[in-house]
JSON list of C-alpha atoms in Angstrom, two decimals:
[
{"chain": "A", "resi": 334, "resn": "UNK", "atom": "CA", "xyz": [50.95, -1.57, -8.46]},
{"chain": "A", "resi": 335, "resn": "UNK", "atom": "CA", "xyz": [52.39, 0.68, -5.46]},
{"chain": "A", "resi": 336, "resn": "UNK", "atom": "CA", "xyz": [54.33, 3.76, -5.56]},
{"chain": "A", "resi": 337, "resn": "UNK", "atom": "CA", "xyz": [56.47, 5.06, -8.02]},
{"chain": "A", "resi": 338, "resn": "UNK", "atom": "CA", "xyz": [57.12, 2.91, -11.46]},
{"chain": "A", "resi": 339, "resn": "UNK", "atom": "CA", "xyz": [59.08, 4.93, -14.24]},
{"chain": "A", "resi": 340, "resn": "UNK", "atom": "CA", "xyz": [61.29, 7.97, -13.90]},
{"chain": "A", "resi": 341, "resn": "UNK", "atom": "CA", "xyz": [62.90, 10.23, -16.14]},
{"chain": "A", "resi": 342, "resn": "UNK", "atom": "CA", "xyz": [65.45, 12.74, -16.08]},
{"chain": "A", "resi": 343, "resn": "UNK", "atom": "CA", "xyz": [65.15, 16.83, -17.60]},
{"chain": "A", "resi": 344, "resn": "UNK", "atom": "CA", "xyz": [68.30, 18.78, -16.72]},
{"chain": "A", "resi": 345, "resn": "UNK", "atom": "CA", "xyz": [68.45, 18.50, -12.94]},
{"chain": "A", "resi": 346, "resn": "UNK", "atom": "CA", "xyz": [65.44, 17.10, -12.28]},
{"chain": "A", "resi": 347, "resn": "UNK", "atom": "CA", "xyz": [63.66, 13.51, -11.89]},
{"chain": "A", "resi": 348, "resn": "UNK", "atom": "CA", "xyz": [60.18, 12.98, -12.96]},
{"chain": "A", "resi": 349, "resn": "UNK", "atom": "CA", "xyz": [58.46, 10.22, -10.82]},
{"chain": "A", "resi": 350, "resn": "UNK", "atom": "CA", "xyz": [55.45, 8.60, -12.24]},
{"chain": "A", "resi": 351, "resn": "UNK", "atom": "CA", "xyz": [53.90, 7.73, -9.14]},
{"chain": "A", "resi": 352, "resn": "UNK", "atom": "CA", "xyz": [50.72, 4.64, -10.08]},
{"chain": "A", "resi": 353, "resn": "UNK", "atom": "CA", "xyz": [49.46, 4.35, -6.66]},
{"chain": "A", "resi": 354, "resn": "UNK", "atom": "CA", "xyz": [48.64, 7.83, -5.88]},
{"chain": "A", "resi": 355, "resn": "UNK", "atom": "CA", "xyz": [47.86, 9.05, -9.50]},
{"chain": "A", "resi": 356, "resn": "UNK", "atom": "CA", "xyz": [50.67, 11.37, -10.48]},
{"chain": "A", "resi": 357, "resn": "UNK", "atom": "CA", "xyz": [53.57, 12.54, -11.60]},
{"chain": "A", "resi": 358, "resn": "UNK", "atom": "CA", "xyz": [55.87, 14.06, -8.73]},
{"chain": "A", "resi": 359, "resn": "UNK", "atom": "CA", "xyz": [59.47, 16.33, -9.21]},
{"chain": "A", "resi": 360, "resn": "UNK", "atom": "CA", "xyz": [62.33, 15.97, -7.36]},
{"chain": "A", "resi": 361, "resn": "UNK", "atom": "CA", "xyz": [65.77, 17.30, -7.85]},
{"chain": "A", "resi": 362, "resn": "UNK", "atom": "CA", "xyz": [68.99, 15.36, -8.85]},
{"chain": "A", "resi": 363, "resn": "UNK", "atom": "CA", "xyz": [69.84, 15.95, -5.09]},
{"chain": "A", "resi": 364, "resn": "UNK", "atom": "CA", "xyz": [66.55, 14.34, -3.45]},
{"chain": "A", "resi": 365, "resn": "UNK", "atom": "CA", "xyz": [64.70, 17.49, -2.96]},
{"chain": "A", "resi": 366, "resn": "UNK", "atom": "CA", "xyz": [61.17, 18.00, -3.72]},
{"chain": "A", "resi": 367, "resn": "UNK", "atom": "CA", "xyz": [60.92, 20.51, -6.05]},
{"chain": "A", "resi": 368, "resn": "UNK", "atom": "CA", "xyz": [56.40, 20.12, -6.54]},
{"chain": "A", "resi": 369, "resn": "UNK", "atom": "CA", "xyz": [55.17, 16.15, -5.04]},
{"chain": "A", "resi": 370, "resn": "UNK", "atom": "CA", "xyz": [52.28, 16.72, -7.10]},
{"chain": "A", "resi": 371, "resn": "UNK", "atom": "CA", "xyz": [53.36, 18.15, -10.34]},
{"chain": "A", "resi": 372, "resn": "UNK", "atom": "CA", "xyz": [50.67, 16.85, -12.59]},
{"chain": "A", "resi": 373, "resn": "UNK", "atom": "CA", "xyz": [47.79, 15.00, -10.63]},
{"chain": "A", "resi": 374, "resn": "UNK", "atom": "CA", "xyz": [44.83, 12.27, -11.85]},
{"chain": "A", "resi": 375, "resn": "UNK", "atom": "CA", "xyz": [42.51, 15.65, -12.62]},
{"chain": "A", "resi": 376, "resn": "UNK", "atom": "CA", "xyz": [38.96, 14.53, -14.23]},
{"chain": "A", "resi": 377, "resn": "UNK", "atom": "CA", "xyz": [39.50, 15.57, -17.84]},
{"chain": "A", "resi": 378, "resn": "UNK", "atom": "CA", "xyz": [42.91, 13.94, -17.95]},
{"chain": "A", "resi": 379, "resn": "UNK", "atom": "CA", "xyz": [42.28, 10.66, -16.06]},
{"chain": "A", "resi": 380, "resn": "UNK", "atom": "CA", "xyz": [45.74, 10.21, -14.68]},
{"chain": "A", "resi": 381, "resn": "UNK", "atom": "CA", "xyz": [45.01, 7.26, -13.35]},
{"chain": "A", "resi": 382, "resn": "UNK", "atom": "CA", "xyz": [47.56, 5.01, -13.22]},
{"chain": "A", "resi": 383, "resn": "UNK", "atom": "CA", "xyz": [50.79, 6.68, -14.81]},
{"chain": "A", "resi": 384, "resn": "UNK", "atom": "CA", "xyz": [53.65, 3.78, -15.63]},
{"chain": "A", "resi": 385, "resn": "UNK", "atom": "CA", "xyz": [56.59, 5.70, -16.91]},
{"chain": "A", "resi": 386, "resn": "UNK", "atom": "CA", "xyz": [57.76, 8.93, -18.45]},
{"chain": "A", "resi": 387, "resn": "UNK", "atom": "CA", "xyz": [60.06, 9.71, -21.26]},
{"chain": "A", "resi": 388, "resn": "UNK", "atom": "CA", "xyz": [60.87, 13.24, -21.94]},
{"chain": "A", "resi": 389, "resn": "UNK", "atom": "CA", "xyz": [60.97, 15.27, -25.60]},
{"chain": "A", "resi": 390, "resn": "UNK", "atom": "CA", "xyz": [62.48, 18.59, -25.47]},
{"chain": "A", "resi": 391, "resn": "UNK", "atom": "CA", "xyz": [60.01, 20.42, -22.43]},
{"chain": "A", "resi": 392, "resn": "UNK", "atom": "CA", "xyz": [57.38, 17.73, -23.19]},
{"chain": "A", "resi": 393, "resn": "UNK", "atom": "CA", "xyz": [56.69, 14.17, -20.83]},
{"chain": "A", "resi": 394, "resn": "UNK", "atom": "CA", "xyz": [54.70, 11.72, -22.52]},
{"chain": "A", "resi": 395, "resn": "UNK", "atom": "CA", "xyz": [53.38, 9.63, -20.05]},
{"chain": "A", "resi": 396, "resn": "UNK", "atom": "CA", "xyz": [51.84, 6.22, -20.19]},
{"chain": "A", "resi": 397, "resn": "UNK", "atom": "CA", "xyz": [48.66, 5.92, -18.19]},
{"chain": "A", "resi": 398, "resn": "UNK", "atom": "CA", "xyz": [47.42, 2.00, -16.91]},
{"chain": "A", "resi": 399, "resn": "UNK", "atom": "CA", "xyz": [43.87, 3.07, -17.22]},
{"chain": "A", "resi": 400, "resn": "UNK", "atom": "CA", "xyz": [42.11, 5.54, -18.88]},
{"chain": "A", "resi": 401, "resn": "UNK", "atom": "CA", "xyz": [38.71, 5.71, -17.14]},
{"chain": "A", "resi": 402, "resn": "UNK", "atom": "CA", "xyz": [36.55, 6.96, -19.28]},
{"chain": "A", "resi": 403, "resn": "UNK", "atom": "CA", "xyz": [37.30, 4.83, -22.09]},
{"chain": "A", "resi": 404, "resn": "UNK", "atom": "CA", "xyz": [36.07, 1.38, -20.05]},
{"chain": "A", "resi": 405, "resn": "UNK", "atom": "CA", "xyz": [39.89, 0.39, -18.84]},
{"chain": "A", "resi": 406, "resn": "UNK", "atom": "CA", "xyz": [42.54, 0.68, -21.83]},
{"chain": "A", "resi": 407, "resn": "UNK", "atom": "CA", "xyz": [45.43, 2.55, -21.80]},
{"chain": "A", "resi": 408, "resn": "UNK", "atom": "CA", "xyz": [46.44, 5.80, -22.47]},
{"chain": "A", "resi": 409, "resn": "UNK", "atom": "CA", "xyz": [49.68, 8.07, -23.31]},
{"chain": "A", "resi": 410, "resn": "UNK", "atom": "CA", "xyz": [49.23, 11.13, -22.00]},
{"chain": "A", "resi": 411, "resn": "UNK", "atom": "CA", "xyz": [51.56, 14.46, -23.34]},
{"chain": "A", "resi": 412, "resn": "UNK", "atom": "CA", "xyz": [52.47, 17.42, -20.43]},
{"chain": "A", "resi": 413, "resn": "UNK", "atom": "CA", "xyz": [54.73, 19.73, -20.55]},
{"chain": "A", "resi": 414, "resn": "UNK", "atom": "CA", "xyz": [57.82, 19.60, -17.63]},
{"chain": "A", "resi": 415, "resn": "UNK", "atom": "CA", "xyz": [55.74, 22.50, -15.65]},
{"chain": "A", "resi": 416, "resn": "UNK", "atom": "CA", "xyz": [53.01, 20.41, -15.28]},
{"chain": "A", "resi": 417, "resn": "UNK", "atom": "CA", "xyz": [50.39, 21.27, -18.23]},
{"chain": "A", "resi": 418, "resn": "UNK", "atom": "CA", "xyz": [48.42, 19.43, -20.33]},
{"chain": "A", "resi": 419, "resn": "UNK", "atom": "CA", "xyz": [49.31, 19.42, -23.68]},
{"chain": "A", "resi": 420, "resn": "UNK", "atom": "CA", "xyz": [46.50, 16.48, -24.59]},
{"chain": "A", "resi": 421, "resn": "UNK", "atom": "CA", "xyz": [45.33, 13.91, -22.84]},
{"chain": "A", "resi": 422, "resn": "UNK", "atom": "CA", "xyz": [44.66, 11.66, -24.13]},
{"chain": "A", "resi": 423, "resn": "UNK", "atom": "CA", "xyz": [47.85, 12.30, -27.18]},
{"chain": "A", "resi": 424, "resn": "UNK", "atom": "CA", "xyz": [46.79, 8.02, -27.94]},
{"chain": "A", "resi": 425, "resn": "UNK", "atom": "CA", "xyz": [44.44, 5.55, -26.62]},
{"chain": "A", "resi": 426, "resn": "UNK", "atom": "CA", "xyz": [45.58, 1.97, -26.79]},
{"chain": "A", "resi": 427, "resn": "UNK", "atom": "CA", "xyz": [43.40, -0.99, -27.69]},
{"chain": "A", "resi": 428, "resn": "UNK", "atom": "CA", "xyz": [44.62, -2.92, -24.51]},
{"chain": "A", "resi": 429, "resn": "UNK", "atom": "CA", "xyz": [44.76, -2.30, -20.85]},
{"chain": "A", "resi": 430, "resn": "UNK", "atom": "CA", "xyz": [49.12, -3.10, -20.46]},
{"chain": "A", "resi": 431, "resn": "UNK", "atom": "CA", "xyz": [50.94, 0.11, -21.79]},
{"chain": "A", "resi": 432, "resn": "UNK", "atom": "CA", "xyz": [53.78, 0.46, -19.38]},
{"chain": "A", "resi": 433, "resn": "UNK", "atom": "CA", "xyz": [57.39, 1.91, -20.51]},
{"chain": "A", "resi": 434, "resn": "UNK", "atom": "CA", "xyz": [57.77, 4.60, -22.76]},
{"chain": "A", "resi": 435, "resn": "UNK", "atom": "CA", "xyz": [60.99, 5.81, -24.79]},
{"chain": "A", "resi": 436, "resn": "UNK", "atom": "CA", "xyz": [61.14, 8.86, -27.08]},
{"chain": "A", "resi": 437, "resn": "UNK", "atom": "CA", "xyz": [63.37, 9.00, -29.99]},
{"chain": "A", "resi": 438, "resn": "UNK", "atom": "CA", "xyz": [63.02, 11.40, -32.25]},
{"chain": "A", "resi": 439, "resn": "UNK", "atom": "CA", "xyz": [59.49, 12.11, -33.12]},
{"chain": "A", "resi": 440, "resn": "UNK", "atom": "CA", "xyz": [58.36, 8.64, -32.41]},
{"chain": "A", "resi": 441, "resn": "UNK", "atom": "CA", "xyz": [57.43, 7.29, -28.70]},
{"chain": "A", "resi": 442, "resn": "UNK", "atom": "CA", "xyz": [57.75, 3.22, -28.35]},
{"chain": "A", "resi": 443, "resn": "UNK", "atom": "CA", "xyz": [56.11, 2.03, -25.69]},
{"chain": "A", "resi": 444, "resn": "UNK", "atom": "CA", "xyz": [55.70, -1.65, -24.30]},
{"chain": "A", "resi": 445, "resn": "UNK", "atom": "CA", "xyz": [52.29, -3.72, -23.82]},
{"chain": "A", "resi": 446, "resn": "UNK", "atom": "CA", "xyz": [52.70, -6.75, -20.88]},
{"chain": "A", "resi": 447, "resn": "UNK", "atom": "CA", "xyz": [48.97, -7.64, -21.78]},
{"chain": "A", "resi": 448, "resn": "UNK", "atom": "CA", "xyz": [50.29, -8.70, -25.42]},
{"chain": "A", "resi": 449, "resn": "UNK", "atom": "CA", "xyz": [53.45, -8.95, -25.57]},
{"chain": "A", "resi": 450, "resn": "UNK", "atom": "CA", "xyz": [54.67, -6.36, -28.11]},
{"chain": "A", "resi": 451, "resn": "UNK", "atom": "CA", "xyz": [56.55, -3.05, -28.40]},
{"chain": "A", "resi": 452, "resn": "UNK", "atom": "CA", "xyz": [54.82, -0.67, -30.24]},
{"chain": "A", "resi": 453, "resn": "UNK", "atom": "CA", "xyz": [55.26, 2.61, -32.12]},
{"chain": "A", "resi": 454, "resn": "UNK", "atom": "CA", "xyz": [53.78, 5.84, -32.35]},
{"chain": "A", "resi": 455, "resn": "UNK", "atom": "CA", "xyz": [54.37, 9.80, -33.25]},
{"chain": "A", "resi": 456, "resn": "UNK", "atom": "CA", "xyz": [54.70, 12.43, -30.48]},
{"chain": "A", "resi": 457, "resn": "UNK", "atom": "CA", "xyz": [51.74, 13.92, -32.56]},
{"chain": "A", "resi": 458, "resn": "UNK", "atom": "CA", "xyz": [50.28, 10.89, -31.10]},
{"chain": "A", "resi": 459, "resn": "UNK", "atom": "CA", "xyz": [49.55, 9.02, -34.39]},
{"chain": "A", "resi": 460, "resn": "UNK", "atom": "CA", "xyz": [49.80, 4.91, -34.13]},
{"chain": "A", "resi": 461, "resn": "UNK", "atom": "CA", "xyz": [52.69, 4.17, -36.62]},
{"chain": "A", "resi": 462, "resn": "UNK", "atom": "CA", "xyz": [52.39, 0.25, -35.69]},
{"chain": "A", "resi": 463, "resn": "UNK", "atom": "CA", "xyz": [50.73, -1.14, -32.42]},
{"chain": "A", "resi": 464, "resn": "UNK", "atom": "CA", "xyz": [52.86, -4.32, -32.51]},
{"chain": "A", "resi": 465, "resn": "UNK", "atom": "CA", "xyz": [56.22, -3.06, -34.12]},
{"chain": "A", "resi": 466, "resn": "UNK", "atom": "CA", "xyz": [57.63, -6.01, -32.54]},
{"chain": "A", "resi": 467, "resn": "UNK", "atom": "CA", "xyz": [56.32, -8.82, -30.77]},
{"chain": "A", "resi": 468, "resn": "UNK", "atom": "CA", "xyz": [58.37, -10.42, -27.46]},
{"chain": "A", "resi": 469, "resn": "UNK", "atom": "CA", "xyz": [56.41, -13.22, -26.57]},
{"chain": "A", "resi": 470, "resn": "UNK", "atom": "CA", "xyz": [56.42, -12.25, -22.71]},
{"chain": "A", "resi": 471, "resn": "UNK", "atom": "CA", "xyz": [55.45, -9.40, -20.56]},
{"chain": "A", "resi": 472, "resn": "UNK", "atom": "CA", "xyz": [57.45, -5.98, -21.28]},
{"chain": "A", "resi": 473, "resn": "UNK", "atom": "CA", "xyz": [58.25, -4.07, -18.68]},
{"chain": "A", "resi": 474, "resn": "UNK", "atom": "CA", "xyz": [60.92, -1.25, -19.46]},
{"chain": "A", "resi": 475, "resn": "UNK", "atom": "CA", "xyz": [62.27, -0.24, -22.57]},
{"chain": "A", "resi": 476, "resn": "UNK", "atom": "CA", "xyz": [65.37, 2.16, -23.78]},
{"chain": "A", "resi": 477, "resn": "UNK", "atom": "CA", "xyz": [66.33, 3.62, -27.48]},
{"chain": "A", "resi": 478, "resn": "UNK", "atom": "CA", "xyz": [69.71, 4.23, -27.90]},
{"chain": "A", "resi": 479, "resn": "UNK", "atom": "CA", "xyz": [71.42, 5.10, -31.02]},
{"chain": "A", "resi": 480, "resn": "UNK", "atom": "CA", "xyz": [73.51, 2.72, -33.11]},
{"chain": "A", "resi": 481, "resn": "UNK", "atom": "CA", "xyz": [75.93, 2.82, -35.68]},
{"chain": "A", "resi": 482, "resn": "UNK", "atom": "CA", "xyz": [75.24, 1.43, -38.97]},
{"chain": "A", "resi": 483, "resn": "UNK", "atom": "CA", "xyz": [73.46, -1.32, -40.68]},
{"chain": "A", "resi": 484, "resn": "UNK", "atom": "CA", "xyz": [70.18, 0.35, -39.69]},
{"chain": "A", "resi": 485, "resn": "UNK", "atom": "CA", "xyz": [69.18, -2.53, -37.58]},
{"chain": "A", "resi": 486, "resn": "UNK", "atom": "CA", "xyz": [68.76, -3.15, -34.01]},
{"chain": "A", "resi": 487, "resn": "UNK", "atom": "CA", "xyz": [69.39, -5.84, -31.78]},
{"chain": "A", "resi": 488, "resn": "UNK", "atom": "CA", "xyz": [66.47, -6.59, -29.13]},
{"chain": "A", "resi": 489, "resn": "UNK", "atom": "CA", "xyz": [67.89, -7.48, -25.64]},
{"chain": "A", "resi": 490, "resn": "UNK", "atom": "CA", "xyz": [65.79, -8.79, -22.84]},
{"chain": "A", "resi": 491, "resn": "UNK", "atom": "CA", "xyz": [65.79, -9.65, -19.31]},
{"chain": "A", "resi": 492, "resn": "UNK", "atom": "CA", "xyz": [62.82, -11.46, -18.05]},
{"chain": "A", "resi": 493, "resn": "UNK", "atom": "CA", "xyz": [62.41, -10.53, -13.93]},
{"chain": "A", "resi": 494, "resn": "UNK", "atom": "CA", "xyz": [58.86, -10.92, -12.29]},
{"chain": "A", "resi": 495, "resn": "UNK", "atom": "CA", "xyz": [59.82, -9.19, -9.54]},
{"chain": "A", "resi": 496, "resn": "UNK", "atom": "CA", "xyz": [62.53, -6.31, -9.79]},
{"chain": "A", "resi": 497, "resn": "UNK", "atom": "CA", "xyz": [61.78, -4.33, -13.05]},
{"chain": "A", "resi": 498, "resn": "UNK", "atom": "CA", "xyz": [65.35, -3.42, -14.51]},
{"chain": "A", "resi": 499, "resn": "UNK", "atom": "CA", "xyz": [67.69, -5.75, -12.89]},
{"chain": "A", "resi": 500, "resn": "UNK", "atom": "CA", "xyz": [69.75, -8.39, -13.56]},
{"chain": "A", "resi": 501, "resn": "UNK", "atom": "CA", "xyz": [71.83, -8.55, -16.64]},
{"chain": "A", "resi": 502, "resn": "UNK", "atom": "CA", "xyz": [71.05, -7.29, -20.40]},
{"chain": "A", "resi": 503, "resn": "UNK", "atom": "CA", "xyz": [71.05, -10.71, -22.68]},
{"chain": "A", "resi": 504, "resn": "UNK", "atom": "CA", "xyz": [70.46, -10.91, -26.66]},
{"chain": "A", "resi": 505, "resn": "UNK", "atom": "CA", "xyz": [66.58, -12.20, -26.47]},
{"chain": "A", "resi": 506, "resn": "UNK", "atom": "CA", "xyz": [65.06, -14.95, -28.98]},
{"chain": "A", "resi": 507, "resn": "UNK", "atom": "CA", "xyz": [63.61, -12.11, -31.06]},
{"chain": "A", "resi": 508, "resn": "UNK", "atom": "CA", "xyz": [67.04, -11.02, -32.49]},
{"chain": "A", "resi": 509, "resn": "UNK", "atom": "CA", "xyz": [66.85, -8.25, -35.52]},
{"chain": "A", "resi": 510, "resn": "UNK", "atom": "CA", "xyz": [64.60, -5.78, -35.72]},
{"chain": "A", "resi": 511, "resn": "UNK", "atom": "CA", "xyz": [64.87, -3.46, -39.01]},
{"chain": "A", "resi": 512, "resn": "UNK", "atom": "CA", "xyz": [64.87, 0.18, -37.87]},
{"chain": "A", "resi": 513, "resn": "UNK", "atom": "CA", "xyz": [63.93, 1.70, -41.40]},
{"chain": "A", "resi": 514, "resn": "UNK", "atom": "CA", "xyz": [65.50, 5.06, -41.77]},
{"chain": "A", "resi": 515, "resn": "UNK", "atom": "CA", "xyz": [66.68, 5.53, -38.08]},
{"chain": "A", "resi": 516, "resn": "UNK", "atom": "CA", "xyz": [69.58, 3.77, -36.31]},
{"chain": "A", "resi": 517, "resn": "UNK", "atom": "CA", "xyz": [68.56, 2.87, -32.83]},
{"chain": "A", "resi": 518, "resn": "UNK", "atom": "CA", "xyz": [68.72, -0.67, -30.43]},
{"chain": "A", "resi": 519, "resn": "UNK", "atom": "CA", "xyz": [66.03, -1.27, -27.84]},
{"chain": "A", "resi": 520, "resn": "UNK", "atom": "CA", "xyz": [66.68, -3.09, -24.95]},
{"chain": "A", "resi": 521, "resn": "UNK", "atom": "CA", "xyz": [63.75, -4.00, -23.00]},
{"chain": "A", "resi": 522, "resn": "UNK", "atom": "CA", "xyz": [63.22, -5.04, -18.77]},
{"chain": "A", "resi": 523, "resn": "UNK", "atom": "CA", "xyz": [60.66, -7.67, -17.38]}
]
């Protein structure tokens, strides 16, 4: 993977999770660089591969491709928006494909392309359920937006190779997903 993957927006500026060079960079709404190298692939976090960001309050969780240490599995790493660590790793995945992340509330779901399936976990960084939902292809991005009631949510998908986030939104195979107590949709990007 080259260059920047996943971005994410915190007032007036955009957090770039740059894979190819290791990092997370900031920019402005406007373009400008406001620090290229905000959080970096240091040894004791093992930014190595960063995917995407979602942001929680002053908080980025960040989903690493490859936590090092660990012999090659993935990673979601917690900063704050000036660049510390809060922990790294917050969870360790049992496979190597976490790539999009989306915060709502106190729970992070994140997409796996080596499996298949969305899972969920706590900003505390506990594993709620690894394969909330299963897509039977690879998952690129993913969004959580809220929903009026029944508290379920319809899954939309949009298989692309090629050009992560393009192309149209369409109902997927997997229709319902039950959303418990919470009322939110996910539509997830090839």
């Amino acid at each position: 993977m080259n260059g920047p993957l996943g971005i994410a927006v915190y007032g007036t500026n955009l957090f770039v999770a740059d894979s190819f060079n290791g990092r997370i960079d900031e920019y402005t709404t406007s373009g400008a660089t406001v620090n290229a190298s905000l959080i970096t692939g240091l040894t004791g976090d093992n930014l190595y591969g960063p995917q995407d960001i979602a942001v929680s309050g002053s908080n980025l969780f960040v989903t690493n491709y490859n936590f090092v240490s660990n012999g090659d599995i993935g990673a979601i790493n917690e900063y704050t928006t000036s660049g510390a660590t809060v922990k790294a790793p917050l969870v360790l995945s049992s496979t190597l494909g976490l790539r999009a992340i989306a915060v709502f509330g106190s729970d992070l779901f994140v997409t796996n392309w080596a499996n298949g399936t969305i899972g969920e976990y706590t900003t505390s960084g506990e594993t709620v359920n690894e394969s909330l939902i299963t897509v039977n292809d690879s998952s690129g991005g993913i969004v959580v937006v809220p929903v009026p009631e029944p508290s379920t949510a319809l899954l939309l998908s949009e298989s692309r190779e090629d050009n992560v986030g393009s192309g149209p939104l369409r109902p997927s195979a997997h229709a319902e997903a039950k959303t418990r107590d919470r009322s939110c949709a996910f539509a997830q990007f090839a």
